[in-house]
XYZ file of N, CA and C in Angstrom:
753
model
N 11.375 -8.867 11.761
C 12.359 -8.438 11.158
C 12.397 -8.356 10.281
N 11.235 -9.402 8.972
C 11.172 -9.065 7.374
C 10.413 -7.771 6.735
N 11.043 -7.458 5.479
C 10.091 -6.452 5.391
C 11.058 -6.050 3.710
N 11.340 -4.738 3.340
C 12.202 -4.515 2.127
C 12.495 -3.565 2.288
N 13.868 -3.394 1.204
C 14.350 -1.893 1.864
C 14.961 -1.277 -0.268
N 13.988 -1.230 -0.690
C 14.097 -0.751 -2.309
C 15.147 0.399 -2.170
N 15.202 1.365 -1.309
C 16.261 2.620 -1.681
C 16.989 2.013 -1.214
N 17.404 1.385 0.231
C 18.966 0.742 -0.067
C 19.412 0.034 -1.287
N 18.903 -0.763 -1.936
C 19.269 -1.331 -2.619
C 19.167 -0.656 -4.213
N 19.122 0.242 -4.311
C 18.967 0.959 -5.171
C 20.291 2.240 -5.080
N 20.829 2.131 -4.159
C 22.091 3.325 -3.113
C 23.031 1.551 -3.974
N 23.253 0.694 -3.228
C 24.692 -0.786 -3.861
C 24.815 -0.583 -4.966
N 23.030 -0.632 -6.389
C 23.549 -0.537 -7.470
C 24.546 0.595 -8.181
N 23.444 1.479 -7.094
C 24.314 2.986 -8.288
C 25.619 2.763 -7.434
N 26.333 2.047 -6.287
C 27.866 2.510 -5.916
C 28.490 1.570 -7.095
N 28.142 0.166 -7.365
C 29.047 -0.662 -8.456
C 28.927 -0.384 -9.786
N 27.671 0.796 -10.117
C 27.517 1.283 -11.303
C 28.481 2.360 -11.680
N 28.475 3.550 -10.476
C 29.180 4.652 -10.810
C 30.962 4.905 -10.461
N 30.868 3.387 -9.722
C 32.866 3.911 -9.073
C 33.574 3.583 -10.245
N 34.535 5.028 -9.938
C 35.434 4.101 -11.171
C 36.968 3.408 -10.338
N 36.881 2.497 -10.633
C 37.565 1.073 -10.008
C 39.022 1.802 -9.034
N 39.155 2.053 -10.105
C 40.934 2.301 -9.575
C 40.693 3.646 -8.350
N 39.683 4.848 -8.400
C 39.267 5.051 -7.072
C 38.898 4.493 -5.936
N 38.233 3.559 -6.367
C 37.049 2.814 -5.173
C 38.471 1.351 -4.341
N 39.380 1.164 -5.534
C 40.490 0.264 -4.710
C 41.413 1.118 -3.760
N 41.689 2.278 -4.153
C 42.410 3.476 -3.807
C 42.161 3.314 -2.128
N 40.816 3.734 -2.035
C 40.197 3.901 -0.760
C 39.831 2.550 -0.183
N 39.323 1.620 -0.026
C 39.514 0.547 -0.128
C 41.521 -0.138 0.155
N 42.045 0.411 0.008
C 43.630 -0.177 -0.148
C 43.686 0.802 0.876
N 43.491 1.828 1.727
C 43.594 3.033 2.550
C 43.205 2.579 3.716
N 41.958 1.942 3.753
C 41.179 1.326 5.085
C 41.930 0.175 5.151
N 42.800 -0.961 4.726
C 43.661 -2.181 4.961
C 44.671 -2.326 5.274
N 44.915 -0.601 4.723
C 46.590 -0.038 5.543
C 46.241 0.487 6.747
N 45.274 1.359 6.873
C 45.377 2.005 8.654
C 45.289 0.886 9.332
N 43.900 -0.012 8.940
C 44.060 -1.486 9.832
C 45.053 -2.005 10.096
N 45.598 -2.276 9.603
C 47.065 -3.251 9.523
C 47.854 -2.546 10.741
N 47.925 -1.447 9.914
C 49.165 -0.809 10.767
C 48.435 -0.905 12.337
N 47.462 -0.021 12.599
C 46.877 0.042 14.188
C 47.261 -1.335 14.787
N 46.692 -2.307 14.000
C 46.148 -3.672 14.706
C 46.830 -5.247 14.539
N 47.958 -4.841 13.267
C 48.254 -6.032 13.075
C 47.978 -6.739 11.632
N 49.069 -7.713 11.495
C 48.864 -8.107 10.095
C 47.144 -9.251 9.933
N 47.672 -9.796 11.243
C 45.955 -10.943 11.137
C 44.801 -10.918 11.318
N 44.473 -11.170 10.347
C 42.342 -10.704 10.258
C 42.172 -11.091 11.585
N 42.356 -12.548 12.011
C 41.599 -13.173 12.672
C 42.247 -12.906 14.053
N 43.207 -12.202 14.654
C 43.215 -11.175 15.682
C 43.147 -9.846 15.596
N 42.547 -9.129 14.082
C 42.180 -7.641 13.804
C 40.316 -7.702 13.393
N 39.834 -6.963 13.867
C 38.617 -7.588 13.680
C 38.532 -6.209 12.126
N 39.547 -5.029 12.418
C 38.900 -3.873 11.641
C 39.589 -4.520 10.025
N 41.213 -5.355 10.634
C 41.339 -5.733 9.384
C 40.480 -6.747 8.578
N 39.773 -8.255 9.484
C 38.995 -8.883 8.945
C 37.791 -7.895 8.360
N 37.467 -6.919 9.002
C 36.149 -5.962 8.006
C 36.803 -5.259 6.964
N 38.108 -4.647 6.946
C 38.249 -4.011 5.824
C 38.706 -5.699 4.489
N 38.865 -6.968 5.086
C 38.879 -7.425 3.786
C 37.831 -8.153 3.497
N 36.703 -7.977 4.256
C 35.830 -8.428 3.486
C 35.326 -7.616 2.723
N 35.282 -6.234 3.244
C 34.668 -5.111 2.539
C 35.347 -4.921 1.015
N 36.545 -5.202 0.991
C 37.146 -5.208 -0.334
C 37.538 -6.188 -1.070
N 36.862 -7.685 -0.672
C 36.740 -8.790 -1.448
C 35.032 -8.362 -2.295
N 34.448 -7.772 -1.384
C 32.903 -7.179 -1.582
C 32.840 -6.648 -2.844
N 34.058 -5.681 -3.446
C 33.887 -4.927 -4.165
C 34.890 -5.090 -5.271
N 34.852 -6.753 -5.083
C 35.657 -7.585 -6.157
C 37.100 -7.161 -6.131
N 38.004 -6.033 -5.183
C 39.516 -5.838 -5.242
C 40.122 -7.408 -5.225
N 41.381 -7.183 -6.059
C 41.957 -8.066 -6.213
C 42.793 -8.833 -5.351
N 43.197 -9.900 -4.801
C 44.236 -10.322 -4.039
C 45.077 -9.927 -3.442
N 45.805 -9.794 -4.522
C 47.645 -8.860 -4.418
C 47.213 -7.595 -3.444
N 46.378 -6.898 -3.999
C 45.716 -5.363 -4.006
C 45.791 -5.384 -2.517
N 44.880 -6.065 -1.823
C 44.611 -6.101 -1.086
C 46.089 -6.673 0.351
N 46.821 -7.719 0.083
C 48.269 -7.995 0.265
C 49.017 -7.372 -0.011
N 49.301 -6.208 -0.880
C 50.122 -5.320 -0.964
C 49.973 -4.388 0.111
N 48.790 -4.425 -0.010
C 48.413 -2.753 1.335
C 48.943 -3.236 2.287
N 48.646 -4.781 3.164
C 49.195 -5.541 4.403
C 50.544 -5.542 4.651
N 50.987 -6.009 3.876
C 52.700 -5.356 3.182
C 53.082 -4.370 3.511
N 52.422 -3.194 2.899
C 53.054 -2.250 3.130
C 53.141 -1.478 4.590
N 51.285 -1.846 5.476
C 51.807 -1.473 6.334
C 52.616 -2.318 7.437
N 52.540 -3.208 7.256
C 53.617 -3.799 8.393
C 55.179 -4.313 8.209
N 55.274 -3.656 6.963
C 56.978 -3.488 6.141
C 57.594 -2.624 7.155
N 57.327 -1.945 8.353
C 58.543 -1.082 8.884
C 58.337 -0.054 8.173
N 59.441 1.181 9.353
C 59.431 2.428 8.673
C 58.084 2.979 8.970
N 58.998 4.734 8.388
C 57.290 5.411 9.045
C 56.288 5.448 8.440
N 56.241 4.929 6.922
C 55.129 5.221 6.245
C 54.307 6.224 6.361
N 53.033 5.399 5.343
C 51.979 7.436 5.372
C 50.974 7.484 6.895
N 51.027 8.546 7.582
C 50.381 8.882 8.746
C 48.954 9.353 8.347
N 47.875 8.294 8.287
C 47.000 9.155 8.231
C 46.093 9.020 9.260
N 44.863 10.083 9.342
C 44.259 10.059 10.347
C 42.595 9.792 10.190
N 42.000 9.391 10.952
C 40.250 9.230 10.618
C 39.598 10.476 11.016
N 38.836 11.194 10.269
C 38.198 12.078 10.733
C 36.572 12.090 9.884
N 36.161 12.591 11.094
C 34.501 12.525 10.780
C 34.326 13.558 10.943
N 33.532 13.984 9.419
C 32.441 16.070 9.180
C 31.200 15.408 9.136
N 30.518 16.754 9.626
C 29.178 16.611 9.664
C 28.550 18.359 9.391
N 27.372 17.657 8.461
C 27.314 19.061 7.914
C 25.661 19.042 7.519
N 24.770 20.112 6.851
C 23.542 19.951 6.322
C 23.713 19.881 5.084
N 23.489 19.707 4.422
C 22.886 19.097 2.458
C 22.108 20.478 2.421
N 21.426 20.258 0.731
C 20.897 21.577 0.914
C 19.252 21.112 1.113
N 18.182 22.157 1.561
C 17.068 21.557 2.220
C 17.316 20.636 3.742
N 18.459 21.080 4.158
C 18.817 21.278 5.386
C 18.936 19.412 5.444
N 19.267 19.031 4.697
C 19.182 17.005 4.810
C 20.746 16.872 6.042
N 20.972 16.211 6.548
C 21.953 15.696 7.607
C 22.753 14.860 6.922
N 24.032 15.561 6.616
C 24.883 14.884 6.229
C 26.285 14.383 7.468
N 26.925 12.526 6.991
C 28.087 12.498 7.723
C 29.125 11.770 6.431
N 30.312 12.431 6.830
C 30.991 12.190 6.102
C 32.526 11.786 6.838
N 32.502 10.445 6.492
C 34.377 10.159 6.711
C 34.799 10.474 6.359
N 36.587 10.156 6.660
C 37.390 10.342 6.009
C 38.563 9.692 6.432
N 39.417 9.388 5.783
C 40.523 8.771 5.809
C 42.265 10.416 5.350
N 42.919 10.779 6.022
C 43.678 12.018 5.554
C 44.755 11.839 5.850
N 45.824 12.070 5.237
C 47.567 12.280 5.612
C 47.492 13.641 5.786
N 46.945 14.640 5.265
C 46.508 15.436 6.142
C 44.903 16.860 6.137
N 45.220 17.062 7.768
C 43.533 17.551 7.729
C 43.056 18.377 7.353
N 44.304 19.446 7.295
C 44.370 20.830 6.898
C 43.425 20.542 5.084
N 44.173 19.811 4.587
C 43.534 19.991 3.455
C 42.046 18.789 2.758
N 42.334 17.998 3.829
C 40.551 17.483 3.486
C 39.445 18.681 3.977
N 39.937 19.391 5.696
C 38.925 20.110 5.970
C 38.172 21.344 4.644
N 39.750 21.807 4.295
C 39.249 22.920 3.179
C 38.606 21.962 2.107
N 38.992 21.185 1.899
C 37.897 20.433 0.408
C 36.676 20.151 0.625
N 36.419 19.751 1.760
C 35.514 19.017 2.073
C 34.362 19.894 2.636
N 34.970 21.314 2.939
C 34.193 22.445 2.844
C 34.001 23.149 2.284
N 34.622 23.598 1.256
C 34.267 23.953 -0.195
C 33.352 23.054 -1.004
N 33.629 22.077 -1.011
C 32.802 21.151 -1.580
C 31.451 21.646 -0.921
N 31.003 21.475 0.251
C 29.000 21.623 0.928
C 28.964 23.085 0.206
N 30.231 23.727 0.490
C 29.702 25.340 0.318
C 28.874 25.250 -1.275
N 29.588 24.878 -2.562
C 29.515 24.936 -3.725
C 28.204 24.514 -4.051
N 27.473 23.268 -3.175
C 26.249 22.783 -3.434
C 25.318 23.171 -2.095
N 25.444 24.234 -1.952
C 23.943 24.732 -1.784
C 24.102 23.811 0.179
N 25.059 23.136 0.642
C 25.433 23.463 1.834
C 26.179 23.756 3.298
N 26.183 23.288 4.344
C 26.646 24.077 5.164
C 27.980 23.350 5.951
N 28.947 23.021 6.463
C 29.830 22.105 7.348
C 29.551 22.629 8.523
N 29.336 21.720 9.515
C 29.038 21.818 10.765
C 29.931 21.635 11.667
N 29.782 21.357 13.166
C 30.353 21.194 14.234
C 30.619 19.542 14.409
N 31.158 19.064 14.604
C 31.043 17.405 14.910
C 30.145 17.465 15.494
N 29.139 16.918 15.870
C 28.073 16.119 16.832
C 26.233 17.151 16.325
N 26.874 17.648 15.006
C 25.643 18.519 14.858
C 24.431 18.060 14.372
N 25.193 17.361 13.815
C 23.349 15.667 12.768
C 23.753 14.339 13.981
N 25.154 14.104 14.238
C 25.371 13.169 14.772
C 24.103 12.122 14.918
N 23.103 13.026 16.094
C 21.929 12.092 17.038
C 21.124 11.888 16.327
N 21.394 12.579 14.789
C 20.046 11.564 13.621
C 20.508 10.600 13.199
N 21.675 9.994 14.046
C 22.094 8.285 13.272
C 22.293 7.833 14.377
N 22.269 6.468 14.096
C 23.174 5.381 15.050
C 23.622 4.737 13.908
N 24.438 4.295 15.003
C 26.234 3.027 14.611
C 25.570 1.803 14.287
N 25.742 1.354 13.599
C 24.914 -0.555 13.277
C 26.157 -0.321 12.144
N 25.651 -2.042 12.243
C 26.489 -3.218 11.081
C 25.623 -3.700 9.928
N 26.000 -3.413 9.268
C 25.267 -3.943 8.154
C 25.759 -4.754 7.364
N 25.335 -6.007 6.411
C 26.102 -7.066 5.309
C 24.611 -7.432 4.872
N 25.502 -7.418 3.310
C 24.532 -7.392 2.259
C 24.498 -8.562 1.090
N 23.677 -9.262 1.452
C 23.848 -10.882 0.383
C 22.787 -10.364 -0.826
N 22.729 -11.504 -2.597
C 22.140 -11.109 -2.961
C 20.964 -11.808 -2.471
N 19.750 -12.120 -3.225
C 19.115 -12.861 -2.772
C 19.320 -14.453 -3.335
N 20.207 -14.698 -4.381
C 20.405 -16.257 -4.598
C 20.551 -16.881 -4.062
N 21.258 -16.078 -2.723
C 22.397 -16.974 -2.080
C 21.283 -17.779 -1.083
N 20.375 -17.667 -0.628
C 19.365 -18.152 0.386
C 17.431 -17.332 0.096
N 16.640 -18.541 0.607
C 15.781 -18.385 0.682
C 15.185 -16.785 1.856
N 14.218 -16.082 1.593
C 14.616 -14.483 2.353
C 14.005 -15.914 3.850
N 13.387 -16.830 4.291
C 12.952 -17.627 5.790
C 14.820 -18.136 6.334
N 15.127 -18.268 5.125
C 16.368 -19.321 5.383
C 17.462 -17.915 5.811
N 17.300 -16.708 5.192
C 18.499 -15.678 6.164
C 17.890 -15.043 6.862
N 16.729 -15.404 7.152
C 16.043 -14.676 8.042
C 16.355 -15.419 9.620
N 16.192 -17.043 9.475
C 17.031 -17.502 10.539
C 18.406 -17.911 10.859
N 19.305 -17.641 9.628
C 20.728 -17.601 10.135
C 21.091 -16.286 10.542
N 20.703 -15.027 10.030
C 20.299 -14.314 11.125
C 20.233 -13.996 11.729
N 19.353 -14.474 12.358
C 18.661 -14.636 13.853
C 20.261 -15.223 14.655
N 20.035 -16.305 13.927
C 20.751 -17.064 15.715
C 22.511 -16.164 15.211
N 22.912 -15.611 14.243
C 24.151 -14.848 14.091
C 23.800 -13.502 14.727
N 23.097 -13.403 15.585
C 22.380 -12.331 16.756
C 21.864 -10.326 15.709
N 21.759 -10.862 14.123
C 21.127 -9.482 13.871
C 20.057 -9.278 14.572
N 20.007 -7.787 14.214
C 18.823 -7.374 14.775
C 17.717 -6.791 14.189
N 18.102 -6.798 12.643
C 16.339 -7.011 11.899
C 17.496 -7.810 10.110
N 16.358 -8.090 9.331
C 16.549 -8.511 7.623
C 15.807 -8.039 7.326
N 15.579 -7.716 6.053
C 14.733 -6.580 5.010
C 15.148 -7.978 3.756
N 14.617 -8.272 2.956
C 14.471 -9.539 1.971
C 13.939 -8.913 0.872
N 14.476 -8.721 -0.710
C 13.064 -8.414 -1.246
C 13.996 -9.374 -2.740
N 13.402 -9.428 -3.954
C 13.802 -9.536 -4.793
C 15.427 -10.106 -5.507
N 16.326 -9.125 -4.490
C 17.139 -8.564 -5.383
C 18.396 -8.904 -4.337
N 18.331 -8.561 -3.103
C 18.953 -8.324 -1.950
C 18.542 -8.779 -0.741
N 19.664 -9.718 0.073
C 19.037 -9.475 1.741
C 19.919 -8.753 2.658
N 19.315 -7.997 3.350
C 20.206 -6.537 4.293
C 19.770 -6.459 5.306
N 20.364 -7.001 6.287
C 21.236 -7.534 7.441
C 21.780 -6.293 7.933
N 20.988 -6.399 9.378
C 21.297 -5.038 10.500
C 21.873 -5.574 11.982
N 22.593 -5.375 12.460
C 23.369 -6.122 13.701
C 24.003 -4.827 14.368
N 23.746 -4.754 15.772
C 24.416 -3.540 16.753
C 25.789 -3.128 16.521
N 26.535 -2.262 16.848
C 28.017 -2.112 15.773
C 28.278 -3.246 17.034
N 28.273 -3.844 18.506
C 29.261 -3.913 18.323
C 29.028 -6.059 18.406
N 28.289 -6.036 18.058
C 27.983 -7.678 17.428
C 28.578 -7.878 16.073
N 28.851 -6.569 15.397
C 28.856 -7.106 13.878
C 29.534 -7.468 13.929
N 31.355 -7.764 14.138
C 32.143 -9.184 13.602
C 31.683 -10.223 13.817
N 30.975 -10.579 15.467
C 30.376 -12.080 15.122
C 30.036 -12.658 13.813
N 29.033 -11.305 14.238
C 27.653 -11.764 13.134
C 27.849 -12.067 12.040
N 29.012 -10.733 11.190
C 29.962 -11.244 9.927
C 30.536 -12.666 9.781
N 31.300 -12.831 10.463
C 31.591 -13.905 10.741
C 31.067 -15.397 10.712
N 29.615 -15.236 11.632
C 28.707 -16.244 11.337
C 28.078 -16.814 9.750
N 27.844 -15.957 9.117
C 27.179 -15.512 7.965
C 28.042 -15.856 7.458
N 28.926 -15.566 7.337
C 30.410 -15.534 6.111
C 30.643 -17.197 5.859
N 30.458 -18.173 7.042
C 31.084 -19.251 7.700
C 29.979 -20.131 6.491
N 28.452 -19.444 6.644
C 27.776 -20.293 6.073
C 27.660 -20.002 4.558
N 27.606 -18.577 4.160
C 26.897 -17.979 3.366
C 28.615 -17.541 2.193
N 29.850 -17.778 3.041
C 30.686 -17.253 2.343
C 30.479 -15.636 2.158
N 31.404 -14.859 1.252
C 31.752 -13.210 1.573
C 30.274 -12.527 1.311
N 29.532 -11.507 1.857
C 28.981 -10.925 1.508
C 29.324 -10.328 0.386
N 28.002 -9.594 -0.311
C 28.685 -8.578 -1.371
C 28.728 -7.287 -1.157
N 27.844 -6.722 0.086
C 28.834 -5.863 1.162
C 28.681 -5.796 2.146
N 29.492 -5.058 3.224
C 29.490 -5.214 4.372
C 29.864 -4.343 4.980
N 29.618 -3.068 6.523
C 30.158 -2.328 7.110
C 30.211 -2.108 8.309
N 29.959 -1.201 9.082
C 29.502 -0.616 9.663
C 29.097 0.880 9.486
N 28.149 1.404 9.659
C 27.171 2.698 8.326
C 26.644 3.571 9.716
N 26.621 4.388 9.136
C 25.279 5.402 10.118
C 24.142 5.478 9.330
N 23.151 4.798 10.167
C 21.770 4.812 9.952
C 20.708 5.751 9.873
N 20.083 6.773 9.613
C 19.513 8.223 9.904
C 17.841 7.360 11.419
N 17.982 8.023 12.023
C 16.960 7.865 13.021
C 15.913 9.081 12.624
N 16.261 9.777 12.237
C 15.060 10.670 11.360
C 15.777 10.887 10.110
N 14.377 11.414 9.242
C 14.422 11.666 7.777
C 14.173 12.650 7.214
N 15.006 13.261 5.751
C 14.321 14.809 5.433
C 13.280 13.900 4.729
N 12.536 14.131 4.442
C 11.290 14.409 3.065
C 12.040 14.680 1.447
N 12.122 14.199 0.687
C 13.061 15.362 -0.294
C 12.002 14.955 -1.840
N 11.543 16.202 -2.509
C 10.962 15.402 -4.043
C 12.550 15.420 -4.726
N 11.705 15.425 -6.464
C 12.775 15.046 -7.054
C 13.673 16.423 -7.280
N 13.382 17.740 -7.577
C 14.816 18.739 -7.428
C 15.205 18.205 -5.833
N 15.240 18.156 -5.045
C 15.679 18.470 -3.466
C 16.560 17.213 -3.244
N 15.952 15.826 -4.228
C 16.973 14.592 -3.876
C 18.179 14.488 -5.253
N 18.203 15.565 -6.029
C 19.001 15.580 -7.461
C 20.220 16.346 -6.720
N 18.717 17.709 -5.903
C 20.521 18.120 -5.019
C 21.792 17.932 -4.450
N 20.920 16.965 -3.144
C 22.062 16.019 -2.437
C 22.574 15.045 -3.274
N 22.193 14.284 -4.343
C 22.750 13.449 -5.043
C 24.437 14.311 -5.990
N 24.165 15.587 -6.293
C 24.925 16.095 -6.659
C 26.172 16.266 -5.719
N 25.822 16.172 -4.580
C 26.755 17.145 -3.522
C 27.187 15.614 -2.845
N 26.542 14.853 -2.415
C 26.918 13.378 -2.170
C 28.076 12.763 -2.963
N 27.581 12.875 -4.999
C 29.037 12.841 -6.015
C 30.291 13.130 -5.863
N 29.930 14.760 -5.147
C 31.382 15.993 -5.511
C 32.067 15.097 -3.981
N 31.366 15.418 -2.996
C 32.052 15.139 -1.577
C 32.957 13.159 -2.169
N 32.407 12.195 -2.929
C 32.312 11.309 -3.215
C 33.927 10.995 -4.078
N 33.835 12.450 -4.694
C 35.552 12.510 -5.945
C 36.074 12.665 -4.732
N 36.486 13.057 -3.283
C 37.648 13.407 -3.526
C 37.881 12.047 -2.404
N 39.320 12.208 -2.915
C 40.186 10.685 -2.363
C 40.564 10.945 -0.993
N 40.550 11.813 -0.370
C 39.832 11.351 1.235
C 39.150 10.701 1.913
N 37.845 11.333 0.921
C 36.481 10.344 1.542
C 36.266 9.017 1.857
N 35.649 8.568 2.536
C 35.217 7.237 2.649
C 33.819 6.856 2.414
N 33.297 7.637 3.207
C 31.998 7.614 3.140
C 31.166 7.913 2.890
N 30.250 8.428 2.731
C 29.197 9.576 3.055
C 27.956 9.294 3.364
N 27.106 10.091 4.034
C 25.795 9.262 4.389
C 25.255 10.091 4.966
N 23.583 10.118 3.852
C 22.600 10.890 4.857
C 21.417 10.910 5.134
N 20.384 11.140 5.869
C 18.973 11.246 6.315
C 18.086 11.710 5.261
N 18.635 11.772 3.971
C 17.573 11.915 2.634
C 16.313 10.604 2.461
N 15.113 11.093 2.702
C 14.019 10.188 1.871
C 13.325 10.461 1.318
N 13.985 9.210 -0.237
C 13.481 9.787 -0.866
C 12.375 8.826 -2.191
N 11.566 8.956 -2.362
C 10.394 7.899 -2.887
C 11.056 6.841 -3.970
N 10.499 5.934 -4.204
C 11.941 4.981 -4.827
C 11.219 5.017 -6.458
N 10.223 6.097 -6.796
C 10.159 6.532 -8.271
C 11.243 7.719 -8.199
N 10.892 8.658 -8.023
C 12.354 9.751 -7.538
C 13.758 9.340 -8.021
N 13.934 8.392 -7.068
C 15.129 7.272 -6.966
C 16.177 6.899 -8.306
N 14.844 6.418 -8.180
C 14.859 5.375 -9.597
C 15.145 6.029 -11.075
N 14.232 7.367 -11.330
C 14.319 8.198 -12.055
C 15.472 9.039 -12.052
N 16.323 9.412 -11.316
C 17.456 10.529 -10.991
C 18.520 9.668 -10.939
N 18.174 8.051 -10.601
C 19.832 6.656 -11.387
C 19.342 6.463 -12.177
N 18.945 6.830 -12.984
C 18.530 6.545 -14.620
C 17.868 4.500 -14.485
N 17.166 4.509 -13.498
C 16.497 3.008 -13.811
C 17.259 2.462 -13.491
N 18.939 2.588 -12.758
C 19.614 1.251 -12.825
C 19.577 0.110 -12.107
């Protein structure tokens, strides 16, 4: 179960360095709003809201911003009607891409996502066209300073994790999707809120990428993430640590 995941760590650092905070908090707030509207305002009784709050805290979203979205969702009235949408397609070089969105206008979002794929040498496909190349899993990220690799390994195992990868910067804990909420609660009780957590798509088939291809895929990812409706973008691109560090400026 122990190992290293430098590529994942680079992604985490990129997310922190590049995110425009207002846009990030808007997306986090939208997920909190939807979770509270669908399942109620009590996170103890609403696993999706509990996850959304934990994720927002992991990104340093202010407490009043979290509470405002919960109040907005449960204050009565029509409110916004967001729809969860998953798009699948191929990026440059045939790299598989999954895009998850929350939208109050499905036609607008579909048109925008399709245009972004086309402008960046990709193709938007039908739902399911690349989904088989990914597994849905839970992911919990703690900084290495929280615990030794051995202690985190034991704690994660007790919490029901299926994999733990540790290096000098992070502990990356993986769970089955159905076990994620319970594992997150157990780990949070022991180590506090993680730096990142959530249900993610983990590729089971990877597409090797040289520097040119990796740069093209990162350009597509950035363009998709710039869309206010897009929540997450996941690919099965596999590039070396050296390539990713060079493209991401060695951050």
